């Protein structure tokens, strides 16, 4: 039984006509022109818009364009129009699960997947985020995860965030039978014994975001195709060497975190493969100067200051740098550059002729827009005067 079946009671027959009309309108506006047709009837050999092979293909093409959040109402209506629309809408509704749910909703969802393995096979991403539950809440729900995760055979992305659970929560990783592309684990203690065993068998993973506390690095055969690494100093030390990682997001754990990494000389040569680097921590100008000789492939650099005093350091020494982003840490209440931003930009552009773009985060009590907590000034070599961007637009490169 579908998790969304209980919502059928809210749909009266009048909805069927409206949903069908909306569905056909979308077909005619977005999908049919790509097939050289003016309307749906000219494409379908029968007046009955559902049930033919061509109509099923059009249904699939349309539903693939729908967003599970923005188009949720339409997707729920499509569940009750025909078998074809039900099947395709279900694929979208169950593709990404868990976002924004409380614990009771997670329980209902996981129980549904256990009772309906067919639905579990549709899940590609599961996100669990609970930060306001008792410390032992996961003990009673652990069996649900262990029962449901093996059924999600097409799971590619797993995100787990909880500020109150115990380290035994990481035992659920052994229940994942699929080859993940991305793993995010934050908030609770992570038992490296289980993680080490789990990652050893993950050969398709390309993105890893964890806090690794074990002094021992995982075996070289673990996550051999990792390309994006996010974490603290110990995470960088454990996973960067021996892999062709091109994107690194490093959050220094403490004031001496950067020094710990600098002391691990075997790690530094691995930075030669990094093309995108984000540094969040203390003494960034010193850190980037120490790393500069190894950043021979770096194209995008973000420096996230915590004090508002850090300057870009020796970025002019980076031979392939094209984009420089001067941001703020989440706990920084100052602009990224306290002095003259224009003077800093002019100096950098004159020192390094390969840099095309410089973005600098700005904070001001008198906000440019009410819905922007902070924003960026962007300078380009072709246009010396800056433009104003939201943080979301300025950091689009992080989504690539």
Short mmCIF file of N, CA and C in Angstrom, two decimals, residues 101 123 159 180 196 299 325 375:
data_model
loop_
_atom_site.label_atom_id
_atom_site.label_comp_id
_atom_site.label_asym_id
_atom_site.label_seq_id
_atom_site.Cartn_x
_atom_site.Cartn_y
_atom_site.Cartn_z
N UNK A 101 11.15 15.63 7.73
CA UNK A 101 10.23 14.79 8.51
C UNK A 101 10.63 14.77 9.97
N UNK A 123 13.64 4.16 -3.97
CA UNK A 123 14.35 5.18 -3.19
C UNK A 123 15.79 5.31 -3.67
N UNK A 159 22.02 10.51 3.96
CA UNK A 159 22.39 11.62 4.83
C UNK A 159 21.83 11.37 6.22
N UNK A 180 26.66 3.27 -2.66
CA UNK A 180 26.34 4.69 -2.52
C UNK A 180 27.24 5.55 -3.40
N UNK A 196 34.78 2.03 8.67
CA UNK A 196 35.91 1.48 7.94
C UNK A 196 35.49 0.24 7.14
N UNK A 299 41.89 25.67 -9.34
CA UNK A 299 41.20 26.64 -10.18
C UNK A 299 40.22 27.51 -9.40
N UNK A 325 37.15 33.24 -3.88
CA UNK A 325 35.95 33.57 -3.11
C UNK A 325 36.37 33.81 -1.66
N UNK A 375 25.44 38.78 1.56
CA UNK A 375 25.50 38.84 0.11
C UNK A 375 26.95 39.01 -0.31
#
